[in-house]
């Protein structure tokens, strides 16, 4: 009798456990079913409005300033330098006599009588002091000798540079050669001239590509009215390849890409709708849209990666 009682209690316990497990499974199934109903869930997103604006396509290269004119001044005669008072950085004017060269013969004449001096005057061009004149206006960049020094024929005395106009030489990657043309605008900045911006246009584009660097040279001219520029300054050069006005623009984060091309999602009536687009110029975080979108469309810029057509969305504030 005792054994039968134990068996009865055990069977009752098992039946109760099975029933409870069945109820729990039903509850879990109902819960999963509710969560799978996507029509209830709203994806949080951020939006922006498609608007028209201006955009430029540009590239950045680097270059260096070099003088348009620079020369070393020397004498065709040997002799002693006289009247050379210029220092490095001093300014000279075209045609200005910056020094004279006195030949050894002329120095010897100073030791003879005045009559002999008159007798020999004009007999030899080397006896007449030879003037050194500036061929153009500019500044003295290097000084090799001083007044009183004796030099040989052809020996350099000074180097002068025209600082009114400089050439800007830049290195252009060969891949951009088809896009770069004479006349395109340049925006130029120098690390040594903080806060200063200069503008110019491309004057020449070399068709010769350096085999080692795979670059070609481009040249522009910069005028130095304020005397801020100097030779060998390194420059950052922005080349405007294309400039568009009044075109449709969207944030770059709104645009997605797959094997079918580019697309984005717009919010309409609380739902996400996918639109295939044709992109244009891209600049920083902005992209031109050539087709597939309308001005004023509410485009989804955040939360768009997991979206599917028709999903309900809710704008985050």
GROMACS .gro file of C-alpha atoms in nm:
model
  317
    1UNK     CA    1   0.000   0.000   0.000
    2UNK     CA    2   0.281   0.233   0.085
    3UNK     CA    3   0.453   0.161  -0.248
    4UNK     CA    4   0.135   0.243  -0.444
    5UNK     CA    5   0.109   0.576  -0.265
    6UNK     CA    6   0.465   0.669  -0.364
    7UNK     CA    7   0.398   0.578  -0.729
    8UNK     CA    8   0.078   0.787  -0.737
    9UNK     CA    9   0.252   1.094  -0.598
   10UNK     CA   10   0.536   1.062  -0.852
   11UNK     CA   11   0.297   1.037  -1.149
   12UNK     CA   12   0.101   1.341  -1.030
   13UNK     CA   13   0.422   1.543  -1.002
   14UNK     CA   14   0.532   1.449  -1.356
   15UNK     CA   15   0.194   1.543  -1.504
   16UNK     CA   16   0.206   1.883  -1.331
   17UNK     CA   17   0.560   1.950  -1.456
   18UNK     CA   18   0.470   1.864  -1.817
   19UNK     CA   19   0.167   2.093  -1.809
   20UNK     CA   20   0.373   2.380  -1.667
   21UNK     CA   21   0.642   2.338  -1.935
   22UNK     CA   22   0.376   2.340  -2.206
   23UNK     CA   23   0.234   2.666  -2.072
   24UNK     CA   24   0.579   2.828  -2.061
   25UNK     CA   25   0.650   2.722  -2.420
   26UNK     CA   26   0.324   2.878  -2.531
   27UNK     CA   27   0.407   3.204  -2.357
   28UNK     CA   28   0.754   3.214  -2.515
   29UNK     CA   29   0.608   3.140  -2.857
   30UNK     CA   30   0.357   3.421  -2.818
   31UNK     CA   31   0.633   3.659  -2.709
   32UNK     CA   32   0.851   3.572  -3.009
   33UNK     CA   33   0.557   3.614  -3.242
   34UNK     CA   34   0.497   3.967  -3.114
   35UNK     CA   35   0.863   4.066  -3.157
   36UNK     CA   36   0.866   3.934  -3.514
   37UNK     CA   37   0.589   4.172  -3.609
   38UNK     CA   38   0.806   4.445  -3.780
   39UNK     CA   39   0.503   4.662  -3.836
   40UNK     CA   40   0.507   4.745  -3.466
   41UNK     CA   41   0.877   4.835  -3.432
   42UNK     CA   42   1.005   5.179  -3.548
   43UNK     CA   43   1.370   5.227  -3.645
   44UNK     CA   44   1.523   5.542  -3.489
   45UNK     CA   45   1.682   5.762  -3.760
   46UNK     CA   46   1.811   6.111  -3.827
   47UNK     CA   47   1.714   6.300  -4.139
   48UNK     CA   48   1.826   6.596  -4.352
   49UNK     CA   49   1.659   6.783  -4.635
   50UNK     CA   50   1.788   6.758  -4.992
   51UNK     CA   51   1.877   7.112  -5.100
   52UNK     CA   52   2.043   7.290  -5.390
   53UNK     CA   53   2.383   7.455  -5.353
   54UNK     CA   54   2.730   7.501  -5.501
   55UNK     CA   55   3.009   7.245  -5.504
   56UNK     CA   56   3.362   7.215  -5.640
   57UNK     CA   57   3.573   6.919  -5.734
   58UNK     CA   58   3.934   6.984  -5.647
   59UNK     CA   59   4.265   6.815  -5.578
   60UNK     CA   60   4.557   6.922  -5.359
   61UNK     CA   61   4.920   6.910  -5.467
   62UNK     CA   62   5.238   7.068  -5.332
   63UNK     CA   63   5.494   7.297  -5.489
   64UNK     CA   64   5.774   7.548  -5.444
   65UNK     CA   65   5.836   7.915  -5.523
   66UNK     CA   66   6.128   7.999  -5.749
   67UNK     CA   67   6.232   8.339  -5.885
   68UNK     CA   68   6.128   8.436  -6.235
   69UNK     CA   69   6.460   8.621  -6.273
   70UNK     CA   70   6.783   8.559  -6.088
   71UNK     CA   71   7.143   8.624  -6.189
   72UNK     CA   72   7.500   8.626  -6.061
   73UNK     CA   73   7.692   8.947  -6.123
   74UNK     CA   74   8.059   8.923  -6.217
   75UNK     CA   75   8.329   9.125  -6.391
   76UNK     CA   76   8.480   9.042  -6.727
   77UNK     CA   77   8.807   9.191  -6.601
   78UNK     CA   78   9.029   9.099  -6.309
   79UNK     CA   79   9.085   9.372  -6.052
   80UNK     CA   80   8.992   9.525  -5.720
   81UNK     CA   81   8.629   9.582  -5.615
   82UNK     CA   82   8.551   9.940  -5.520
   83UNK     CA   83   8.239  10.116  -5.389
   84UNK     CA   84   8.051   9.795  -5.303
   85UNK     CA   85   7.827   9.893  -5.011
   86UNK     CA   86   7.530   9.659  -5.060
   87UNK     CA   87   7.445   9.383  -4.812
   88UNK     CA   88   7.225   9.075  -4.847
   89UNK     CA   89   6.860   9.179  -4.848
   90UNK     CA   90   6.929   9.527  -4.987
   91UNK     CA   91   6.721   9.643  -5.280
   92UNK     CA   92   6.867   9.746  -5.617
   93UNK     CA   93   6.719   9.933  -5.912
   94UNK     CA   94   6.765   9.834  -6.275
   95UNK     CA   95   7.071  10.011  -6.421
   96UNK     CA   96   7.210  10.108  -6.080
   97UNK     CA   97   7.590  10.090  -6.047
   98UNK     CA   98   7.651   9.863  -5.751
   99UNK     CA   99   8.033   9.849  -5.770
  100UNK     CA  100   8.330   9.927  -5.994
  101UNK     CA  101   8.631   9.713  -6.078
  102UNK     CA  102   8.971   9.879  -6.086
  103UNK     CA  103   9.225   9.691  -6.295
  104UNK     CA  104   9.585   9.631  -6.177
  105UNK     CA  105   9.705   9.862  -6.454
  106UNK     CA  106   9.481  10.142  -6.326
  107UNK     CA  107   9.622  10.098  -5.978
  108UNK     CA  108   9.974  10.122  -6.120
  109UNK     CA  109   9.883  10.447  -6.292
  110UNK     CA  110   9.810  10.601  -5.954
  111UNK     CA  111  10.182  10.578  -5.879
  112UNK     CA  112  10.299  10.764  -6.187
  113UNK     CA  113  10.291  11.132  -6.262
  114UNK     CA  114   9.978  11.313  -6.368
  115UNK     CA  115  10.137  11.368  -6.709
  116UNK     CA  116  10.192  10.999  -6.758
  117UNK     CA  117   9.838  10.931  -6.641
  118UNK     CA  118   9.698  11.168  -6.901
  119UNK     CA  119   9.925  11.018  -7.164
  120UNK     CA  120   9.800  10.664  -7.093
  121UNK     CA  121   9.433  10.755  -7.042
  122UNK     CA  122   9.219  10.583  -7.304
  123UNK     CA  123   9.505  10.372  -7.439
  124UNK     CA  124   9.365  10.054  -7.278
  125UNK     CA  125   9.008   9.978  -7.174
  126UNK     CA  126   9.139   9.788  -6.873
  127UNK     CA  127   9.273  10.117  -6.734
  128UNK     CA  128   8.921  10.260  -6.705
  129UNK     CA  129   8.722  10.149  -6.393
  130UNK     CA  130   8.465   9.890  -6.502
  131UNK     CA  131   8.112   9.945  -6.358
  132UNK     CA  132   7.892   9.656  -6.238
  133UNK     CA  133   7.526   9.745  -6.297
  134UNK     CA  134   7.202   9.575  -6.193
  135UNK     CA  135   7.031   9.420  -6.500
  136UNK     CA  136   6.689   9.438  -6.329
  137UNK     CA  137   6.534   9.561  -6.006
  138UNK     CA  138   6.531   9.324  -5.712
  139UNK     CA  139   6.713   9.228  -5.394
  140UNK     CA  140   7.061   9.101  -5.312
  141UNK     CA  141   7.028   8.737  -5.208
  142UNK     CA  142   7.396   8.642  -5.178
  143UNK     CA  143   7.717   8.841  -5.141
  144UNK     CA  144   8.044   8.668  -5.225
  145UNK     CA  145   8.292   8.958  -5.201
  146UNK     CA  146   8.342   9.294  -5.032
  147UNK     CA  147   8.481   9.630  -5.133
  148UNK     CA  148   8.861   9.605  -5.153
  149UNK     CA  149   8.866   9.237  -5.255
  150UNK     CA  150   9.073   9.141  -5.560
  151UNK     CA  151   8.890   8.910  -5.800
  152UNK     CA  152   8.964   8.717  -6.117
  153UNK     CA  153   8.784   8.773  -6.446
  154UNK     CA  154   8.441   8.606  -6.437
  155UNK     CA  155   8.436   8.561  -6.059
  156UNK     CA  156   8.092   8.610  -5.899
  157UNK     CA  157   8.048   8.919  -5.681
  158UNK     CA  158   7.675   8.923  -5.599
  159UNK     CA  159   7.357   8.732  -5.671
  160UNK     CA  160   7.041   8.935  -5.722
  161UNK     CA  161   6.684   8.820  -5.758
  162UNK     CA  162   6.371   8.981  -5.897
  163UNK     CA  163   6.131   8.955  -5.602
  164UNK     CA  164   5.838   9.125  -5.776
  165UNK     CA  165   5.728   8.808  -5.958
  166UNK     CA  166   5.776   8.441  -5.870
  167UNK     CA  167   5.704   8.117  -6.050
  168UNK     CA  168   5.515   7.853  -5.853
  169UNK     CA  169   5.612   7.503  -5.965
  170UNK     CA  170   5.390   7.215  -5.855
  171UNK     CA  171   5.411   6.838  -5.894
  172UNK     CA  172   5.091   6.692  -6.040
  173UNK     CA  173   5.026   6.315  -6.015
  174UNK     CA  174   5.009   6.180  -6.368
  175UNK     CA  175   4.665   6.027  -6.306
  176UNK     CA  176   4.518   6.380  -6.301
  177UNK     CA  177   4.676   6.498  -6.627
  178UNK     CA  178   4.354   6.445  -6.830
  179UNK     CA  179   4.162   6.667  -6.583
  180UNK     CA  180   4.407   6.958  -6.547
  181UNK     CA  181   4.410   7.235  -6.806
  182UNK     CA  182   4.576   7.571  -6.858
  183UNK     CA  183   4.362   7.845  -6.703
  184UNK     CA  184   4.222   7.644  -6.412
  185UNK     CA  185   4.205   7.829  -6.081
  186UNK     CA  186   4.452   7.774  -5.798
  187UNK     CA  187   4.418   7.846  -5.427
  188UNK     CA  188   4.762   7.868  -5.266
  189UNK     CA  189   4.872   7.873  -4.902
  190UNK     CA  190   5.215   7.865  -4.738
  191UNK     CA  191   5.295   7.713  -4.399
  192UNK     CA  192   5.538   8.002  -4.338
  193UNK     CA  193   5.265   8.262  -4.405
  194UNK     CA  194   4.984   8.169  -4.168
  195UNK     CA  195   4.646   8.318  -4.252
  196UNK     CA  196   4.751   8.433  -4.600
  197UNK     CA  197   4.585   8.295  -4.914
  198UNK     CA  198   4.695   8.361  -5.271
  199UNK     CA  199   4.518   8.293  -5.600
  200UNK     CA  200   4.648   8.230  -5.949
  201UNK     CA  201   4.583   8.025  -6.263
  202UNK     CA  202   4.771   7.741  -6.429
  203UNK     CA  203   4.995   7.874  -6.707
  204UNK     CA  204   5.171   7.559  -6.824
  205UNK     CA  205   5.117   7.184  -6.782
  206UNK     CA  206   5.409   6.964  -6.875
  207UNK     CA  207   5.334   6.653  -7.079
  208UNK     CA  208   5.654   6.489  -6.953
  209UNK     CA  209   5.603   6.250  -6.662
  210UNK     CA  210   5.886   6.178  -6.418
  211UNK     CA  211   5.938   5.800  -6.420
  212UNK     CA  212   6.032   5.785  -6.052
  213UNK     CA  213   5.763   6.008  -5.899
  214UNK     CA  214   5.498   5.961  -6.170
  215UNK     CA  215   5.431   6.335  -6.163
  216UNK     CA  216   5.434   6.618  -6.416
  217UNK     CA  217   5.515   6.983  -6.353
  218UNK     CA  218   5.258   7.262  -6.356
  219UNK     CA  219   5.346   7.631  -6.334
  220UNK     CA  220   5.173   7.948  -6.221
  221UNK     CA  221   5.283   8.307  -6.156
  222UNK     CA  222   5.250   8.494  -5.827
  223UNK     CA  223   5.298   8.871  -5.798
  224UNK     CA  224   5.462   8.991  -5.479
  225UNK     CA  225   5.316   9.339  -5.429
  226UNK     CA  226   5.332   9.315  -5.049
  227UNK     CA  227   5.682   9.161  -5.050
  228UNK     CA  228   5.564   8.866  -4.840
  229UNK     CA  229   5.687   8.597  -5.077
  230UNK     CA  230   6.041   8.471  -5.108
  231UNK     CA  231   6.225   8.204  -5.297
  232UNK     CA  232   6.202   7.837  -5.191
  233UNK     CA  233   5.878   7.870  -4.992
  234UNK     CA  234   5.681   7.545  -4.998
  235UNK     CA  235   5.317   7.576  -5.102
  236UNK     CA  236   4.994   7.382  -5.071
  237UNK     CA  237   4.807   7.414  -5.400
  238UNK     CA  238   4.434   7.345  -5.444
  239UNK     CA  239   4.338   7.296  -5.809
  240UNK     CA  240   3.971   7.344  -5.894
  241UNK     CA  241   3.887   7.076  -6.152
  242UNK     CA  242   3.515   7.151  -6.174
  243UNK     CA  243   3.282   7.408  -6.022
  244UNK     CA  244   2.902   7.363  -6.020
  245UNK     CA  245   2.629   7.599  -5.903
  246UNK     CA  246   2.268   7.538  -5.800
  247UNK     CA  247   2.288   7.157  -5.800
  248UNK     CA  248   2.116   6.907  -5.568
  249UNK     CA  249   2.333   6.820  -5.266
  250UNK     CA  250   2.303   6.564  -4.985
  251UNK     CA  251   2.524   6.460  -4.691
  252UNK     CA  252   2.762   6.182  -4.793
  253UNK     CA  253   2.646   5.966  -4.499
  254UNK     CA  254   2.302   5.932  -4.660
  255UNK     CA  255   2.435   5.751  -4.967
  256UNK     CA  256   2.491   5.374  -4.964
  257UNK     CA  257   2.637   5.146  -5.229
  258UNK     CA  258   2.599   4.783  -5.336
  259UNK     CA  259   2.648   4.577  -5.651
  260UNK     CA  260   2.351   4.754  -5.814
  261UNK     CA  261   2.497   5.101  -5.762
  262UNK     CA  262   2.423   5.394  -5.531
  263UNK     CA  263   2.104   5.444  -5.332
  264UNK     CA  264   1.959   5.616  -5.027
  265UNK     CA  265   1.644   5.612  -4.814
  266UNK     CA  266   1.389   5.889  -4.787
  267UNK     CA  267   1.131   5.922  -4.510
  268UNK     CA  268   0.774   5.954  -4.630
  269UNK     CA  269   0.457   5.898  -4.427
  270UNK     CA  270   0.660   5.752  -4.141
  271UNK     CA  271   0.826   5.486  -4.356
  272UNK     CA  272   1.163   5.439  -4.527
  273UNK     CA  273   1.160   5.425  -4.906
  274UNK     CA  274   1.465   5.329  -5.106
  275UNK     CA  275   1.568   5.543  -5.405
  276UNK     CA  276   1.839   5.463  -5.656
  277UNK     CA  277   2.046   5.771  -5.742
  278UNK     CA  278   2.320   5.884  -5.979
  279UNK     CA  279   2.600   6.057  -5.784
  280UNK     CA  280   2.817   6.342  -5.910
  281UNK     CA  281   3.092   6.549  -5.751
  282UNK     CA  282   3.193   6.461  -5.396
  283UNK     CA  283   3.357   6.713  -5.163
  284UNK     CA  284   3.434   6.634  -4.800
  285UNK     CA  285   3.098   6.526  -4.650
  286UNK     CA  286   2.878   6.648  -4.936
  287UNK     CA  287   2.771   6.470  -5.254
  288UNK     CA  288   2.602   6.597  -5.567
  289UNK     CA  289   2.299   6.393  -5.680
  290UNK     CA  290   2.242   6.407  -6.055
  291UNK     CA  291   1.919   6.207  -6.065
  292UNK     CA  292   1.682   5.998  -5.854
  293UNK     CA  293   1.602   6.259  -5.587
  294UNK     CA  294   1.393   6.574  -5.553
  295UNK     CA  295   1.455   6.902  -5.374
  296UNK     CA  296   1.295   6.895  -5.029
  297UNK     CA  297   1.303   6.516  -4.988
  298UNK     CA  298   1.364   6.405  -4.628
  299UNK     CA  299   1.669   6.182  -4.659
  300UNK     CA  300   1.785   5.947  -4.384
  301UNK     CA  301   2.145   6.019  -4.286
  302UNK     CA  302   2.179   5.806  -3.970
  303UNK     CA  303   2.032   5.464  -3.895
  304UNK     CA  304   2.009   5.381  -4.265
  305UNK     CA  305   2.242   5.080  -4.286
  306UNK     CA  306   1.990   4.819  -4.165
  307UNK     CA  307   1.684   4.970  -4.330
  308UNK     CA  308   1.462   4.786  -4.575
  309UNK     CA  309   1.190   4.916  -4.803
  310UNK     CA  310   0.873   5.002  -4.611
  311UNK     CA  311   1.018   4.985  -4.260
  312UNK     CA  312   0.862   5.225  -4.012
  313UNK     CA  313   1.101   5.492  -3.888
  314UNK     CA  314   1.101   5.744  -3.608
  315UNK     CA  315   1.306   6.064  -3.618
  316UNK     CA  316   1.547   6.111  -3.328
  317UNK     CA  317   1.571   6.461  -3.184
   0.00000   0.00000   0.00000
